[in-house]
PDB file of C-alpha atoms in Angstrom:
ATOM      1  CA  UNK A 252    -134.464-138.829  84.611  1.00  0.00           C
ATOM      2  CA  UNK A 253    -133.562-140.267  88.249  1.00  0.00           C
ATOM      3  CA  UNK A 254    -134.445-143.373  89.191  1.00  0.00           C
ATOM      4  CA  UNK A 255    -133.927-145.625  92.567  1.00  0.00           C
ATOM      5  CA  UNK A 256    -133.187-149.282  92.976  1.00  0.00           C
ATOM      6  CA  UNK A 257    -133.792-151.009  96.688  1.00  0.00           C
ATOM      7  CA  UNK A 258    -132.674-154.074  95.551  1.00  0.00           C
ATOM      8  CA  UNK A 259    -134.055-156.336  98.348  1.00  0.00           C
ATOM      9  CA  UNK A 260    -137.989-156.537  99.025  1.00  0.00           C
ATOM     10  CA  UNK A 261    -137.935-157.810 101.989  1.00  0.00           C
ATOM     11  CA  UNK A 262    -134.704-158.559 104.549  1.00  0.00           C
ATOM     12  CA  UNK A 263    -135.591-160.424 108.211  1.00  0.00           C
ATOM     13  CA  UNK A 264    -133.418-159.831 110.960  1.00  0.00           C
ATOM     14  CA  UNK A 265    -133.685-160.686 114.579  1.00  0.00           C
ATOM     15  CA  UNK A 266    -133.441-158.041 117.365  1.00  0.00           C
ATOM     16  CA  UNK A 267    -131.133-156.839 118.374  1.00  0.00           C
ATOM     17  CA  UNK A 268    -128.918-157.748 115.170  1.00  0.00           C
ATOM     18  CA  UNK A 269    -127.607-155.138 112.888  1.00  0.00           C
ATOM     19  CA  UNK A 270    -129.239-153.527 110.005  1.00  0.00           C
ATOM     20  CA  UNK A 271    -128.457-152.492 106.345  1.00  0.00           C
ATOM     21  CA  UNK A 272    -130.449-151.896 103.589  1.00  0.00           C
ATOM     22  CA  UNK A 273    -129.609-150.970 100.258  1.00  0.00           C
ATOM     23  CA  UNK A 274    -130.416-148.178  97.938  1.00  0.00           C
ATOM     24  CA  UNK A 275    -129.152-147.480  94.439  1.00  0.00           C
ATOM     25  CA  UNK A 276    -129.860-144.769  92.748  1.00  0.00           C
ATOM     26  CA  UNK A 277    -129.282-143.209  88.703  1.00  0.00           C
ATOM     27  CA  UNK A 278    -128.511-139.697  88.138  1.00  0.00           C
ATOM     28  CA  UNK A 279    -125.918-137.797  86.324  1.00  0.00           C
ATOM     29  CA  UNK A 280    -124.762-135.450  89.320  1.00  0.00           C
ATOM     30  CA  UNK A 281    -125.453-135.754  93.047  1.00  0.00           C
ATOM     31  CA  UNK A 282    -129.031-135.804  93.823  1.00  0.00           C
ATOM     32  CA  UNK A 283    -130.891-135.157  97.390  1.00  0.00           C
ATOM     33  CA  UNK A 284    -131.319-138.442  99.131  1.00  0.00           C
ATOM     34  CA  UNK A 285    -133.949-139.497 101.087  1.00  0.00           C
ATOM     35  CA  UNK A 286    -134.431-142.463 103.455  1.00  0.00           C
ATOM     36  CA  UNK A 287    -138.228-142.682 105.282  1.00  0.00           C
ATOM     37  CA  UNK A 288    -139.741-145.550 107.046  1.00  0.00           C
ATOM     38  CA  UNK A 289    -143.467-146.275 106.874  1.00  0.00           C
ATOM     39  CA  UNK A 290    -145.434-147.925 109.910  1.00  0.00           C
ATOM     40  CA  UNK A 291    -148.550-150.510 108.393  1.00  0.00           C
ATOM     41  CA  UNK A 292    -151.617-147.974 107.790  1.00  0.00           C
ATOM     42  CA  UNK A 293    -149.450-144.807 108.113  1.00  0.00           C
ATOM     43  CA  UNK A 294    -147.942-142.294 106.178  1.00  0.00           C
ATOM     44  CA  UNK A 295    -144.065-141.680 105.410  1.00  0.00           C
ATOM     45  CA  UNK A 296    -141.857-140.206 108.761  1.00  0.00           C
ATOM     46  CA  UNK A 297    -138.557-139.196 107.567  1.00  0.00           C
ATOM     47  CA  UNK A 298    -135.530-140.746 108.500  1.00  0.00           C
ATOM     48  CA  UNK A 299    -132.372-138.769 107.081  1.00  0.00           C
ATOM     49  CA  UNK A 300    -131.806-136.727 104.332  1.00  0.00           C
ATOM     50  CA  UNK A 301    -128.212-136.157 102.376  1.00  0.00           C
ATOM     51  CA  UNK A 302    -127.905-132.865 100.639  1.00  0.00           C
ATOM     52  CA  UNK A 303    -123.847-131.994 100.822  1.00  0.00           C
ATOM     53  CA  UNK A 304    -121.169-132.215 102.663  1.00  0.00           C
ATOM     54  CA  UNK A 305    -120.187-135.071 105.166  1.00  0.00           C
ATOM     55  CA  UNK A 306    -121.263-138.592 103.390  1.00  0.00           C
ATOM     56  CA  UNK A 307    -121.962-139.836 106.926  1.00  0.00           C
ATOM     57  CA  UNK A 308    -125.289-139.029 107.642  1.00  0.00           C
ATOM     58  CA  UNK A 309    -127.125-139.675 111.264  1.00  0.00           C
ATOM     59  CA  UNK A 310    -130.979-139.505 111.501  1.00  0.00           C
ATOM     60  CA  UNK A 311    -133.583-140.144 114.004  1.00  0.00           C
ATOM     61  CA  UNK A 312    -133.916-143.540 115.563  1.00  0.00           C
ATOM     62  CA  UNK A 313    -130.504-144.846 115.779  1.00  0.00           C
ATOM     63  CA  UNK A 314    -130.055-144.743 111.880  1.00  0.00           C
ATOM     64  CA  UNK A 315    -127.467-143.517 109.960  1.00  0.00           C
ATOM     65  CA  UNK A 316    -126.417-143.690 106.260  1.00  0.00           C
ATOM     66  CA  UNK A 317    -123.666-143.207 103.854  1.00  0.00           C
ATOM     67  CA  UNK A 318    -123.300-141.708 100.753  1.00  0.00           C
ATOM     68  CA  UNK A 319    -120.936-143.037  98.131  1.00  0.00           C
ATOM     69  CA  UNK A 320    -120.853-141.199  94.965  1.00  0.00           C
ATOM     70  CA  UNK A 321    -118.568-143.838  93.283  1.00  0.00           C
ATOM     71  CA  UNK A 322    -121.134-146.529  94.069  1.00  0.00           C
ATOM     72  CA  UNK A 323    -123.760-144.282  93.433  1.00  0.00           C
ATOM     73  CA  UNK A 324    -125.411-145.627  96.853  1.00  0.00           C
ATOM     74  CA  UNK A 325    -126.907-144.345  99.884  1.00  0.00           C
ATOM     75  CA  UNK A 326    -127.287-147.265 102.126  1.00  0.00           C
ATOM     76  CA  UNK A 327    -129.050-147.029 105.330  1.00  0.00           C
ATOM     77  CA  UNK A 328    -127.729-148.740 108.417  1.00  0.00           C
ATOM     78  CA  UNK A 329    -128.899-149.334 112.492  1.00  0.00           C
ATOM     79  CA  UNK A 330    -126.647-151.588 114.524  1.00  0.00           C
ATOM     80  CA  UNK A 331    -128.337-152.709 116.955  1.00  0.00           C
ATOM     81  CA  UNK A 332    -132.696-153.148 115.684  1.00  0.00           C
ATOM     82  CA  UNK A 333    -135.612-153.187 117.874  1.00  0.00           C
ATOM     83  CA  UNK A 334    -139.147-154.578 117.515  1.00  0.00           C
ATOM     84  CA  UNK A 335    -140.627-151.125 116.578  1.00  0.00           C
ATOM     85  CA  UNK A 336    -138.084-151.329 113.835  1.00  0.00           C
ATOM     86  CA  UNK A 337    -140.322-153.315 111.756  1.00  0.00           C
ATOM     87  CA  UNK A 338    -141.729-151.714 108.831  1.00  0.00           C
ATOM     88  CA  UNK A 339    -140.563-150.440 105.235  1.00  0.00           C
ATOM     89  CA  UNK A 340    -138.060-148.447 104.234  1.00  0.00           C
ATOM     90  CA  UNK A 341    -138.338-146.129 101.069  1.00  0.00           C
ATOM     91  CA  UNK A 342    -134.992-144.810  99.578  1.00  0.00           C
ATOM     92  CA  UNK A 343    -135.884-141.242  97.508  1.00  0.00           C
ATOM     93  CA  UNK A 344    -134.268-139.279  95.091  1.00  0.00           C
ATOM     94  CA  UNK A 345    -134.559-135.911  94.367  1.00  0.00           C
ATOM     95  CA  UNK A 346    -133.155-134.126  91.422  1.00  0.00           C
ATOM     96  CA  UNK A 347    -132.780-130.617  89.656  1.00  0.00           C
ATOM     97  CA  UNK A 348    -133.912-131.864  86.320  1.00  0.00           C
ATOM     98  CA  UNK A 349    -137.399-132.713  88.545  1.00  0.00           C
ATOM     99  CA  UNK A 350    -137.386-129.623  90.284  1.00  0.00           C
ATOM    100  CA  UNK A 351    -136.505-132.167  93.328  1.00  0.00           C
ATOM    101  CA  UNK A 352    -139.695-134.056  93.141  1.00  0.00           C
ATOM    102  CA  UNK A 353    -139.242-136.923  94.786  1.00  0.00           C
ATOM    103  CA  UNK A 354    -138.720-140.430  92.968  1.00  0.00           C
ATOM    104  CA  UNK A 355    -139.403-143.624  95.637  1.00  0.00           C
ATOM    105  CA  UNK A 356    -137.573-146.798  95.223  1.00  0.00           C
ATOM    106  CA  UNK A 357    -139.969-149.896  95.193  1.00  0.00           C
ATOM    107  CA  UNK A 358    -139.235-150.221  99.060  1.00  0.00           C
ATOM    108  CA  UNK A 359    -137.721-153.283 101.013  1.00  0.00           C
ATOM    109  CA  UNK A 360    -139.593-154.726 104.185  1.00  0.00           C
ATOM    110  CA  UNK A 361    -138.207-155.136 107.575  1.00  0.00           C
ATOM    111  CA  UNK A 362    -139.567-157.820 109.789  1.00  0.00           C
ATOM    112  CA  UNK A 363    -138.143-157.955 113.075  1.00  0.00           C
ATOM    113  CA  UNK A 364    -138.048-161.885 114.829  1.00  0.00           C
ATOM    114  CA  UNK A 365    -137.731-161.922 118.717  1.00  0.00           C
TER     115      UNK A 365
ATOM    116  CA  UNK B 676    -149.087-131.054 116.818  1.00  0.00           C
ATOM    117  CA  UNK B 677    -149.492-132.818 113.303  1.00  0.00           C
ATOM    118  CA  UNK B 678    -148.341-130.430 110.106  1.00  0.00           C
ATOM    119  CA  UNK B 679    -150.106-132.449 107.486  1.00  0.00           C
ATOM    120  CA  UNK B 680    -153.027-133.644 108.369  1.00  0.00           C
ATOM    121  CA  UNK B 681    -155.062-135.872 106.086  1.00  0.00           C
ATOM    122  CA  UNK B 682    -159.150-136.386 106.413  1.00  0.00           C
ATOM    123  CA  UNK B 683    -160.217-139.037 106.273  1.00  0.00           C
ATOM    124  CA  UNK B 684    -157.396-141.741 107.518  1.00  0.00           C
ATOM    125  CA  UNK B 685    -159.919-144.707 105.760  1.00  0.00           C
ATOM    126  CA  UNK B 686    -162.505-144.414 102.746  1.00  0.00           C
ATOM    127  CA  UNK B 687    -164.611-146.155 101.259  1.00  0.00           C
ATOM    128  CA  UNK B 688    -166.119-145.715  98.239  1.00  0.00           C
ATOM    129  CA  UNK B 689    -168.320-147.204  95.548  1.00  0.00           C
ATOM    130  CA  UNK B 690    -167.515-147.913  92.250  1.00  0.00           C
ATOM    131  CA  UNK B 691    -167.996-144.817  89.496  1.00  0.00           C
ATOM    132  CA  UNK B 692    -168.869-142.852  92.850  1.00  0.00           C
ATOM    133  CA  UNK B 693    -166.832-139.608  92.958  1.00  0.00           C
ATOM    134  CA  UNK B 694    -165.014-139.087  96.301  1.00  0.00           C
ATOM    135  CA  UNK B 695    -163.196-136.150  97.559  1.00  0.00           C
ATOM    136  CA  UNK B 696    -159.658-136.323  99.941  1.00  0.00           C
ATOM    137  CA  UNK B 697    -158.822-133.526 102.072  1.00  0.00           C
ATOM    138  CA  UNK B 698    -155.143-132.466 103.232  1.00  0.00           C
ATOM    139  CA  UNK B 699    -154.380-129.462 105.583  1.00  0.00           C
ATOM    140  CA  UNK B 700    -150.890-128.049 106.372  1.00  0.00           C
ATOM    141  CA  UNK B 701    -149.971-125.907 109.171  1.00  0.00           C
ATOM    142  CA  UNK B 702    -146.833-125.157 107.921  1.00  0.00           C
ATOM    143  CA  UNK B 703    -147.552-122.400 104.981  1.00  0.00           C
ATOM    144  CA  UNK B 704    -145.747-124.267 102.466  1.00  0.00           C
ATOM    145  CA  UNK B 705    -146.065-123.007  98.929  1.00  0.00           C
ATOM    146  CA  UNK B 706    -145.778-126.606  97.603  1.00  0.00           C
ATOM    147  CA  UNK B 707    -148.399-129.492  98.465  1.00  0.00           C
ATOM    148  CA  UNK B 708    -148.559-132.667  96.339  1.00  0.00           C
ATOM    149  CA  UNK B 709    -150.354-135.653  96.183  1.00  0.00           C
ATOM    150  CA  UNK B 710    -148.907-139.285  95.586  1.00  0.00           C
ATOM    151  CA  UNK B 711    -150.850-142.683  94.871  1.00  0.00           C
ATOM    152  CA  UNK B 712    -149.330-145.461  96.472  1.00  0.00           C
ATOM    153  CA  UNK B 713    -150.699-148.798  96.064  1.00  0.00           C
ATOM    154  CA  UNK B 714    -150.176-152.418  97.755  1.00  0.00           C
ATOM    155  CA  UNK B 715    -146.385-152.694  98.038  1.00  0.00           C
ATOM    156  CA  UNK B 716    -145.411-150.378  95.958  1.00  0.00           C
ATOM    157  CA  UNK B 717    -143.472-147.099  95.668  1.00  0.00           C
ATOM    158  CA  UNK B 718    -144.982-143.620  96.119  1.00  0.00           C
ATOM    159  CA  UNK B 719    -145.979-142.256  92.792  1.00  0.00           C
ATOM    160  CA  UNK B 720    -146.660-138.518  92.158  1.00  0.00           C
ATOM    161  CA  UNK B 721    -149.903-137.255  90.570  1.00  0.00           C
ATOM    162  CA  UNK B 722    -149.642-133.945  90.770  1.00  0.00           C
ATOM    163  CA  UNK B 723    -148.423-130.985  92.766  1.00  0.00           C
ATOM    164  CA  UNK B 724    -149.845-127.248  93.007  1.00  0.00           C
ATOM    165  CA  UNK B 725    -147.383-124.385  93.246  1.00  0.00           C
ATOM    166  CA  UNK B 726    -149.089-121.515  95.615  1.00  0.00           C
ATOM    167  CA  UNK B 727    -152.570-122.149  92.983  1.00  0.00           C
ATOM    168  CA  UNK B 728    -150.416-122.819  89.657  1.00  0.00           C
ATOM    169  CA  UNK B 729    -151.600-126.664  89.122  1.00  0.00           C
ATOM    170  CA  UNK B 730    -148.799-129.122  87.929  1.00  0.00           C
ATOM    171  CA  UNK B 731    -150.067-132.320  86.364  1.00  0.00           C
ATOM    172  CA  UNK B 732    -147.635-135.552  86.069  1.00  0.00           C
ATOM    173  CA  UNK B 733    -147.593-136.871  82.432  1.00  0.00           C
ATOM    174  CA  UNK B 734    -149.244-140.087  83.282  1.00  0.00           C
ATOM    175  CA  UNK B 735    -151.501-139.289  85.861  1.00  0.00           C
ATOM    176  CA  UNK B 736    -155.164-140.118  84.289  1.00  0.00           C
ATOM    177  CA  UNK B 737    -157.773-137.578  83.657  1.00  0.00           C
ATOM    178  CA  UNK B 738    -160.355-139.341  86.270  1.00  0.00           C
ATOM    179  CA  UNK B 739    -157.553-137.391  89.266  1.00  0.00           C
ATOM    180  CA  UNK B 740    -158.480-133.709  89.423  1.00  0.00           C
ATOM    181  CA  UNK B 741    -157.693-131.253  92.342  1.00  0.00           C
ATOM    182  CA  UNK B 742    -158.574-128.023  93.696  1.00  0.00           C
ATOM    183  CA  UNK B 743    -156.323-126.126  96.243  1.00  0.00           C
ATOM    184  CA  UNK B 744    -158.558-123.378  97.440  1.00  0.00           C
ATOM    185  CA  UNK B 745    -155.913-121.563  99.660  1.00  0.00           C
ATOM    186  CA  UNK B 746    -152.819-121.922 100.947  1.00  0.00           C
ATOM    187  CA  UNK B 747    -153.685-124.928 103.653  1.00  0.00           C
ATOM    188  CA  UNK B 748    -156.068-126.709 102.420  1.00  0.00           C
ATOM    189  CA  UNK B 749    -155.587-128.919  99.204  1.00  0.00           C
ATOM    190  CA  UNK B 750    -158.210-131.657  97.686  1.00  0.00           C
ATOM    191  CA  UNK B 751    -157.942-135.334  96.125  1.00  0.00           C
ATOM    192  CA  UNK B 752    -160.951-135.457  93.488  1.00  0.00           C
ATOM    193  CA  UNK B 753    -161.650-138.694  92.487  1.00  0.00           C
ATOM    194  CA  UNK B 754    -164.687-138.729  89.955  1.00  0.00           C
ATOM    195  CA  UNK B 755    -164.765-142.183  88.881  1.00  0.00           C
ATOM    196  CA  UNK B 756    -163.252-144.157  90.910  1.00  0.00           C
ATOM    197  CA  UNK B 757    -162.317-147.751  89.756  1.00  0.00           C
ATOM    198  CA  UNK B 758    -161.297-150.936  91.756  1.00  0.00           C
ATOM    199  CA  UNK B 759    -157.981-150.100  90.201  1.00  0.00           C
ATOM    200  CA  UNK B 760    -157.964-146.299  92.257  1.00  0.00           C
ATOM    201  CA  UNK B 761    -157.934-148.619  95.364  1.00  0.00           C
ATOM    202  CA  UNK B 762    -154.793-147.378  97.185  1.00  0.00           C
ATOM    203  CA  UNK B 763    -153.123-145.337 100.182  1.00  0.00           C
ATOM    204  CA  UNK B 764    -153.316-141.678  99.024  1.00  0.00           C
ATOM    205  CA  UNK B 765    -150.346-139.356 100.491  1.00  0.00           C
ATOM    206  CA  UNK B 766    -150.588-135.800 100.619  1.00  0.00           C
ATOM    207  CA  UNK B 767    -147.222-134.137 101.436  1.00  0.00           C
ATOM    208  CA  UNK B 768    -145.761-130.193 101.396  1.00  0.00           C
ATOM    209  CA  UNK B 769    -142.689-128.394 100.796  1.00  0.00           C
ATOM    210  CA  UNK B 770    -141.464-124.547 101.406  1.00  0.00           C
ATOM    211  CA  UNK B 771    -140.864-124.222  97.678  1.00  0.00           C
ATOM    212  CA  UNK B 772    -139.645-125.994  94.827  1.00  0.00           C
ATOM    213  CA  UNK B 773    -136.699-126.608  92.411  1.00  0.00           C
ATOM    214  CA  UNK B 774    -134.475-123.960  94.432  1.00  0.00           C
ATOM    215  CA  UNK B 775    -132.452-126.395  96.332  1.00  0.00           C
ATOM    216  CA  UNK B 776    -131.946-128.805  99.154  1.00  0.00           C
ATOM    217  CA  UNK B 777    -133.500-127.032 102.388  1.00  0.00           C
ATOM    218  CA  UNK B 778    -136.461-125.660 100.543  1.00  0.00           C
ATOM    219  CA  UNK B 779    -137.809-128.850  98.779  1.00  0.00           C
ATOM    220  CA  UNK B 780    -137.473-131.228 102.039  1.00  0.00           C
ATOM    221  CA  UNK B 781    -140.935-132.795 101.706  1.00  0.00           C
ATOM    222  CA  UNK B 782    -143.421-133.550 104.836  1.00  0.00           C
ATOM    223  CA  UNK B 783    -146.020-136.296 104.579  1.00  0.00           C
ATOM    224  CA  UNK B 784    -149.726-136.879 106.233  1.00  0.00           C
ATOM    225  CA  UNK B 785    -150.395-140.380 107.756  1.00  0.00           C
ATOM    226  CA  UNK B 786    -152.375-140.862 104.425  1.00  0.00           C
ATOM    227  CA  UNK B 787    -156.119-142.182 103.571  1.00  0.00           C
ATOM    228  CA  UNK B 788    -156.442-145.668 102.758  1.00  0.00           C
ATOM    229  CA  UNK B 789    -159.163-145.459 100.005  1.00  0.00           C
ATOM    230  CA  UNK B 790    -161.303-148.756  99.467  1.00  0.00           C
ATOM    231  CA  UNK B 791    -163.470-149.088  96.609  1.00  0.00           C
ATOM    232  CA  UNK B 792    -166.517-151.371  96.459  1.00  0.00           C
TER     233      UNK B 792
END
């Protein structure tokens, strides 16, 4: 079965600063990966999503993320973080032996200082 | 112009009191699940319906039931609920399932935040 490490809980950065967060994940072959950030009281908006092709993946927001198959990461990066930035990040995993259901990492924290 | 839309966004409940979640998509997805997520923790999938073929997760307990009387509309049956059921309740969808990349991308609702007392 898949499974997802984020291996920091929680990561402080001041605006304006750049951004990375990490995201392991354990699978035999390539799965679907999944990056979505969740506001306090709300649900999950997604970020990006890496199916195929070019490892460099752009989302919404500013973010982007990379794929690297030998590392079997999929770390999600912002260079330059706002206020409204502040929130928590889930790293997913899909996989065909699921039927793609999704598998969450345990989530790492972003709080934003002025 | 929200796709999943969860009712209500807060709940609360009494203990051994069944409550009932509600989750609407406009988006005619065949696939609509339902995750448990509790205080700082991951997402975790109880179960998902298939068009109205039910699909239970292993370790999801027998107090979570749920009823998906057409293709919108899907429900969160709680019949006991515990202190320990206390947690943000996520409905999501997707076009299909286990056929590859495009189909299976998953949408969320903004969730219900159950409380029990």
């Amino acid at each position: 079965a898949q499974s997802v490490t984020q291996p920091d809980i929680h990561i402080t950065v001041s605006e304006g600063a750049s951004l990375e967060l990490r995201c392991n994940y354990s699978y035999g072959a390539t799965p679907y990966l999944f990056w979505y950030v969740q506001s306090p009281g709300q649900g999950l908006q997604l970020l990006l999503k890496y199916f195929s092709g070019d490892t460099l993946v752009q989302g919404i927001k500013g973010f982007e993320a990379e794929f690297k198959r030998s590392q079997s990461s999929f770390n999600l990066r912002k260079p330059s973080v706002h206020w409204s930035d502040a929130a928590e990040y889930f790293c997913a995993v899909g996989a065909h032996s699921n039927d793609y259901k999704l598998s969450f990492g345990a989530g790492t924290t972003v709080t934003v200082r002025a | 112009d929200a796709m999943v839309i969860q009712n209500p966004r807060y709940q609360v409940t009494q203990f051994g009191k069944p409550v009932t979640l509600s989750c609407s998509q406009t988006l005619n997805h065949n696939v609509m699940y339902w995750y448990q997520q509790k205080s700082s923790q991951a997402p975790k999938l109880l179960f998902h319906y298939y068009d109205k073929d039910f699909n239970n997760e292993a370790d999801t307990p027998d107090n979570f039931q749920s009823r998906r009387p057409n293709t919108s509309f899907c429900f969160l049956d709680i019949r006991s609920p515990g202190l320990g059921d206390a947690a943000m309740y996520l409905c999501a969808t997707s076009r299909d399932i286990g056929t590859g990349a495009m189909n299976t991308e998953a949408f969320f609702g903004q969730g219900t935040r159950l409380t029990v007392v």
